[in-house]
Amino acid sequence: MTTALKAPPLDAILDDIVRSHRPQRETGSSPANIPFLATVPFDRFGIAVATASGQVFSSGDANVPFSIQSISKVFTLAMALAGDDSGTLWSRVLREPSGTSFNSLVQLEVEHGIPRNPFINAGALVVTDHLMEETSDAATQLLRFLTAQAGSTGPFIDEAAAAGELASSSRNLALAHFLKDFGNLKRPAESVVENYVRQCSINMTCVELAKAGLFLA
């Protein structure tokens, strides 16, 4: 006779993950290329899981807001695809691995302004430009979407952080101007980069992000 094994509670698993990674917290470092991120304590670690049944499990610094940065690319792509009635988005950005740095200028020039995928910076700028066909303030549109999906009024755009990041966005501006020169950007390069930076500067907690991502399940 065999007895089915009972799975341990998910919250206990998450607590164990946090405990096991605690020694590595002191080995990290904050990115220096974005000014405000350099001031964030690098030893923070949070994890959250939201299930389709509505349960939410979390551990560590899961309720501490942080700048979602490139996580925003997943949600902007979902929004862009939902509104892509003409089916033109995938003609402007591909679905292939890049094999180069996420902010490579060389690859974009060689491939005539068509980014390899929507998760490198050039591709994310094209997606933002696509969203701006509906509204000039794509960042606020994303904030509303995340707020609704998370069921929380907590998410917000850190405008001061966005301003600091924009001031150090020379590479993103270069990418945007490359895209514009190749005819793959419809809005002004500066406006697209500003919206993109503000999207990245949305602050949320791990718990809010887990809930917001449930629509993908």
XYZ file of N, CA and C in Angstrom, residues 32-172:
423
model
N 25.143 50.960 -11.541
C 25.668 52.323 -11.477
C 25.214 53.182 -12.646
N 24.620 52.553 -13.684
C 24.260 53.319 -14.879
C 22.966 54.100 -14.714
N 22.157 53.755 -13.714
C 20.919 54.489 -13.436
C 21.057 55.076 -12.032
N 21.170 56.395 -11.909
C 21.516 57.040 -10.634
C 20.691 56.601 -9.430
N 19.367 56.622 -9.547
C 18.570 56.342 -8.354
C 18.662 54.874 -7.942
N 18.906 53.966 -8.889
C 19.040 52.554 -8.537
C 20.305 52.296 -7.731
N 21.300 53.141 -7.927
C 22.558 52.983 -7.190
C 22.380 53.233 -5.698
N 21.273 53.881 -5.313
C 21.028 54.187 -3.902
C 20.136 53.150 -3.225
N 19.613 52.199 -3.993
C 18.715 51.189 -3.430
C 19.533 50.114 -2.716
N 19.150 49.736 -1.491
C 19.882 48.669 -0.783
C 19.906 47.387 -1.610
N 21.087 46.873 -1.892
C 21.189 45.719 -2.775
C 20.922 44.390 -2.070
N 20.707 44.429 -0.751
C 20.486 43.178 -0.030
C 19.009 42.831 0.122
N 18.143 43.579 -0.541
C 16.720 43.250 -0.473
C 16.424 42.022 -1.330
N 15.509 41.189 -0.843
C 15.128 39.991 -1.583
C 13.704 39.627 -1.205
N 12.815 39.626 -2.175
C 11.430 39.270 -1.926
C 10.930 38.329 -2.997
N 9.935 37.543 -2.663
C 9.362 36.605 -3.619
C 7.880 36.453 -3.323
N 7.072 36.371 -4.372
C 5.628 36.205 -4.206
C 5.088 35.330 -5.320
N 4.100 34.526 -4.985
C 3.441 33.652 -5.957
C 1.940 33.832 -5.805
N 1.269 34.133 -6.903
C -0.193 34.226 -6.914
C -0.728 33.049 -7.722
N -1.658 32.327 -7.175
C -2.199 31.154 -7.855
C -3.504 31.495 -8.564
N -3.872 30.655 -9.522
C -5.104 30.875 -10.281
C -6.334 30.789 -9.392
N -6.201 30.123 -8.244
C -7.331 29.996 -7.323
C -7.497 31.222 -6.438
N -6.565 32.172 -6.557
C -6.691 33.409 -5.806
C -5.823 33.503 -4.571
N -5.062 32.467 -4.287
C -4.171 32.513 -3.127
C -2.884 33.259 -3.475
N -2.344 33.950 -2.492
C -1.077 34.657 -2.664
C -0.141 34.259 -1.527
N 1.044 33.803 -1.895
C 2.061 33.422 -0.924
C 3.270 34.328 -1.122
N 3.900 34.720 -0.047
C 5.045 35.624 -0.183
C 6.026 35.426 0.960
N 7.233 35.951 0.754
C 8.255 35.880 1.789
C 9.289 36.968 1.547
N 10.080 37.267 2.560
C 11.120 38.278 2.437
C 10.547 39.675 2.273
N 11.178 40.456 1.413
C 10.771 41.853 1.204
C 9.692 41.976 0.132
N 8.733 41.064 0.164
C 7.732 40.988 -0.901
C 6.755 42.152 -0.907
N 6.693 42.897 0.180
C 5.769 44.029 0.246
C 6.495 45.371 0.217
N 7.744 45.352 -0.192
C 8.520 46.586 -0.330
C 8.457 47.039 -1.791
N 7.937 48.232 -2.073
C 7.862 48.697 -3.467
C 9.254 48.864 -4.074
N 9.356 48.572 -5.359
C 10.617 48.766 -6.074
C 10.317 49.134 -7.521
N 11.297 49.690 -8.184
C 11.156 50.100 -9.578
C 11.166 48.860 -10.465
N 10.099 48.636 -11.227
C 9.968 47.371 -11.958
C 10.864 47.301 -13.193
N 11.370 48.417 -13.673
C 12.324 48.449 -14.780
C 11.873 47.560 -15.950
N 12.701 46.594 -16.363
C 12.411 45.821 -17.576
C 11.256 44.839 -17.422
N 10.794 44.607 -16.198
C 9.597 43.780 -16.022
C 8.425 44.423 -16.749
N 8.453 45.746 -16.861
C 7.371 46.469 -17.538
C 7.217 46.028 -18.987
N 8.282 45.518 -19.601
C 8.233 45.136 -21.016
C 7.208 44.033 -21.278
N 7.037 43.133 -20.320
C 6.062 42.049 -20.474
C 4.653 42.621 -20.585
N 4.349 43.572 -19.730
C 3.001 44.130 -19.681
C 2.725 45.074 -20.853
N 3.714 45.863 -21.253
C 3.489 46.746 -22.406
C 3.289 45.924 -23.670
N 4.007 44.811 -23.794
C 3.813 43.947 -24.962
C 2.406 43.363 -24.973
N 1.934 42.906 -23.820
C 0.576 42.353 -23.733
C -0.458 43.397 -24.130
N -0.276 44.628 -23.659
C -1.201 45.704 -24.007
C -1.146 46.021 -25.497
N 0.062 46.070 -26.047
C 0.217 46.391 -27.466
C -0.419 45.324 -28.343
N -0.234 44.061 -27.987
C -0.813 42.974 -28.775
C -2.333 42.979 -28.689
N -2.863 43.316 -27.518
C -4.317 43.359 -27.349
C -4.949 44.424 -28.235
N -4.205 45.498 -28.501
C -4.743 46.578 -29.329
C -4.232 46.574 -30.753
N -3.532 45.505 -31.143
C -2.922 45.448 -32.476
C -3.902 44.871 -33.493
N -4.981 45.597 -33.741
C -6.010 45.114 -34.663
C -5.485 44.962 -36.088
N -4.525 45.783 -36.447
C -3.989 45.736 -37.810
C -2.955 44.632 -37.991
N -2.472 44.061 -36.879
C -1.490 42.990 -36.953
C -0.132 43.430 -37.452
N 0.218 44.684 -37.193
C 1.477 45.220 -37.728
C 2.648 45.124 -36.755
N 2.374 44.857 -35.485
C 3.449 44.916 -34.493
C 4.597 43.962 -34.821
N 4.264 42.724 -35.217
C 5.321 41.743 -35.468
C 6.070 41.997 -36.767
N 5.640 42.985 -37.535
C 6.440 43.388 -38.696
C 7.462 44.457 -38.297
N 7.292 45.017 -37.115
C 8.182 46.075 -36.632
C 9.198 45.560 -35.622
N 8.893 44.437 -34.998
C 9.811 43.834 -34.025
C 9.696 42.320 -34.169
N 10.825 41.631 -34.122
C 10.846 40.191 -34.350
C 10.660 39.413 -33.053
N 10.728 38.093 -33.168
C 10.596 37.196 -32.016
C 11.772 36.228 -31.997
N 12.960 36.791 -32.022
C 14.184 36.002 -32.078
C 15.146 36.431 -30.968
N 15.999 35.515 -30.496
C 17.030 35.917 -29.527
C 18.010 36.873 -30.182
N 18.555 37.779 -29.400
C 19.448 38.780 -29.988
C 20.900 38.329 -30.020
N 21.346 37.633 -28.994
C 22.735 37.201 -28.943
C 23.713 38.325 -28.667
N 23.192 39.522 -28.424
C 24.041 40.670 -28.117
C 23.506 41.361 -26.870
N 24.150 42.436 -26.481
C 23.710 43.193 -25.314
C 22.287 43.705 -25.508
N 21.568 43.847 -24.400
C 20.173 44.299 -24.453
C 20.024 45.703 -25.034
N 21.107 46.471 -25.061
C 21.021 47.839 -25.591
C 22.006 48.054 -26.744
N 22.216 47.004 -27.532
C 23.176 47.057 -28.636
C 22.725 47.995 -29.749
N 23.610 48.877 -30.154
C 23.374 49.750 -31.305
C 23.793 49.063 -32.602
N 24.841 48.267 -32.530
C 25.410 47.651 -33.730
C 24.395 46.752 -34.424
N 23.759 45.867 -33.651
C 22.805 44.938 -34.241
C 21.637 45.673 -34.887
N 21.176 46.735 -34.243
C 20.046 47.494 -34.771
C 20.389 48.123 -36.112
N 21.612 48.608 -36.252
C 22.022 49.212 -37.519
C 22.168 48.151 -38.609
N 22.798 47.051 -38.275
C 23.010 45.980 -39.256
C 21.677 45.435 -39.769
N 20.680 45.377 -38.890
C 19.396 44.781 -39.254
C 18.353 45.838 -39.599
N 18.828 47.001 -40.009
C 17.991 48.055 -40.603
C 16.822 48.489 -39.721
N 17.091 48.602 -38.422
C 16.104 49.183 -37.526
C 14.979 48.268 -37.106
N 15.114 46.956 -37.311
C 14.102 46.002 -36.855
C 14.681 45.233 -35.670
N 14.244 45.525 -34.450
C 14.789 44.849 -33.269
C 14.488 43.352 -33.284
N 15.376 42.577 -32.699
C 15.221 41.124 -32.677
C 14.020 40.657 -31.854
N 13.720 41.344 -30.760
C 12.590 40.930 -29.921
C 12.138 42.099 -29.051
N 10.949 42.003 -28.457
C 10.405 43.130 -27.682
C 10.995 43.294 -26.296
N 11.936 42.433 -25.902
C 12.471 42.506 -24.548
C 13.873 43.097 -24.477
N 14.490 43.372 -25.619
C 15.686 44.208 -25.618
C 15.199 45.649 -25.726
N 16.040 46.605 -25.382
C 15.568 47.983 -25.277
C 15.013 48.541 -26.582
N 15.661 48.241 -27.708
C 15.165 48.746 -28.990
C 13.767 48.219 -29.271
N 13.545 46.939 -28.990
C 12.225 46.355 -29.197
C 11.184 46.954 -28.276
N 11.573 47.207 -27.025
C 10.650 47.817 -26.068
C 10.269 49.227 -26.496
N 11.201 49.947 -27.105
C 10.897 51.293 -27.599
C 9.887 51.236 -28.734
N 10.002 50.240 -29.604
C 9.024 50.076 -30.683
C 7.649 49.760 -30.105
N 7.596 48.907 -29.091
C 6.326 48.566 -28.449
C 5.704 49.808 -27.809
N 6.519 50.610 -27.138
C 6.022 51.852 -26.540
C 5.488 52.790 -27.610
N 6.202 52.912 -28.708
C 5.756 53.738 -29.828
C 4.414 53.245 -30.350
N 4.243 51.930 -30.406
C 2.979 51.337 -30.854
C 1.845 51.710 -29.899
N 2.112 51.650 -28.590
C 1.099 52.027 -27.601
C 0.727 53.497 -27.721
N 1.682 54.315 -28.120
C 1.439 55.750 -28.217
C 0.555 56.119 -29.403
N 0.189 55.147 -30.219
C -0.795 55.397 -31.265
C -2.168 55.640 -30.651
N -2.389 55.084 -29.449
C -3.668 55.244 -28.761
C -3.652 56.413 -27.788
N -2.514 56.675 -27.168
C -2.408 57.759 -26.196
C -0.982 58.266 -26.158
N -0.832 59.554 -25.980
C 0.519 60.115 -25.906
C 1.194 59.778 -24.583
N 0.392 59.365 -23.585
C 0.924 59.035 -22.260
C 0.804 57.532 -22.030
N 1.652 56.775 -22.714
C 1.603 55.319 -22.609
C 1.971 54.836 -21.213
N 2.812 55.588 -20.521
C 3.230 55.184 -19.175
C 2.053 55.187 -18.203
N 1.230 56.223 -18.270
C 0.056 56.283 -17.397
C -0.949 55.207 -17.778
N -1.052 54.909 -19.070
C -1.925 53.831 -19.525
C -1.469 52.495 -18.924
N -0.161 52.267 -18.916
C 0.370 51.048 -18.307
C 0.102 51.033 -16.811
N 0.274 52.166 -16.149
C 0.021 52.241 -14.710
C -1.424 51.861 -14.394
N -2.367 52.367 -15.178
C -3.782 52.030 -14.961
C -4.005 50.524 -15.134
N -3.378 49.955 -16.146
C -3.519 48.523 -16.406
C -2.981 47.705 -15.230
N -1.800 48.051 -14.754
C -1.193 47.323 -13.644
C -1.997 47.477 -12.362
N -2.507 48.677 -12.134
C -3.325 48.926 -10.946
C -4.578 48.060 -10.967
N -5.210 47.976 -12.142
C -6.423 47.164 -12.275
C -6.115 45.679 -12.112
N -5.049 45.212 -12.743
C -4.710 43.792 -12.677
C -4.282 43.376 -11.273
N -3.579 44.269 -10.581
C -3.111 43.955 -9.228
C -4.209 44.121 -8.191
N -5.283 44.833 -8.556
C -6.343 45.098 -7.598
C -5.853 45.922 -6.432
N -4.963 46.868 -6.742
C -4.332 47.660 -5.685
C -4.099 49.078 -6.179
N -4.187 50.024 -5.273
C -3.883 51.415 -5.611
C -2.426 51.744 -5.296
N -1.659 50.727 -4.939
C -0.273 50.939 -4.543
C 0.678 51.354 -5.652
N 0.574 50.776 -6.877
C 1.534 51.122 -7.936
C 1.532 52.617 -8.248
N 2.715 53.165 -8.488
C 2.832 54.580 -8.830
C 4.083 54.805 -9.660
N 4.077 55.888 -10.421
C 5.256 56.274 -11.187
C 6.112 57.181 -10.318
N 7.345 56.798 -10.096
C 8.290 57.627 -9.344
C 8.868 58.646 -10.321
N 8.236 59.814 -10.376
C 8.610 60.813 -11.378
C 10.029 61.341 -11.162
N 10.451 61.458 -9.906
C 11.811 61.932 -9.630
C 12.836 60.924 -10.146
N 12.559 59.646 -9.914
C 13.457 58.602 -10.410
C 13.468 58.584 -11.932
N 12.291 58.779 -12.532
C 12.199 58.799 -13.991
C 13.021 59.941 -14.572
N 12.954 61.102 -13.925
C 13.721 62.256 -14.404
C 15.218 61.979 -14.336
N 15.649 61.334 -13.254
C 17.060 60.998 -13.122
C 17.503 59.978 -14.152
N 16.637 58.991 -14.415
C 16.969 57.971 -15.414
C 16.984 58.561 -16.820
N 16.052 59.477 -17.078
C 15.996 60.110 -18.395
C 17.267 60.904 -18.670
N 17.795 61.525 -17.631
C 19.014 62.326 -17.787
C 20.224 61.475 -18.144
N 20.135 60.166 -17.887
C 21.253 59.273 -18.209
C 20.867 58.258 -19.287
N 19.918 58.651 -20.147
C 19.390 57.731 -21.164
C 19.960 57.976 -22.554
N 21.212 58.356 -22.630
C 21.812 58.638 -23.937
C 21.754 57.429 -24.865
N 22.010 56.240 -24.329
C 21.989 55.036 -25.163
C 20.579 54.760 -25.696
N 19.571 54.896 -24.844
C 18.200 54.690 -25.303
C 17.798 55.731 -26.342
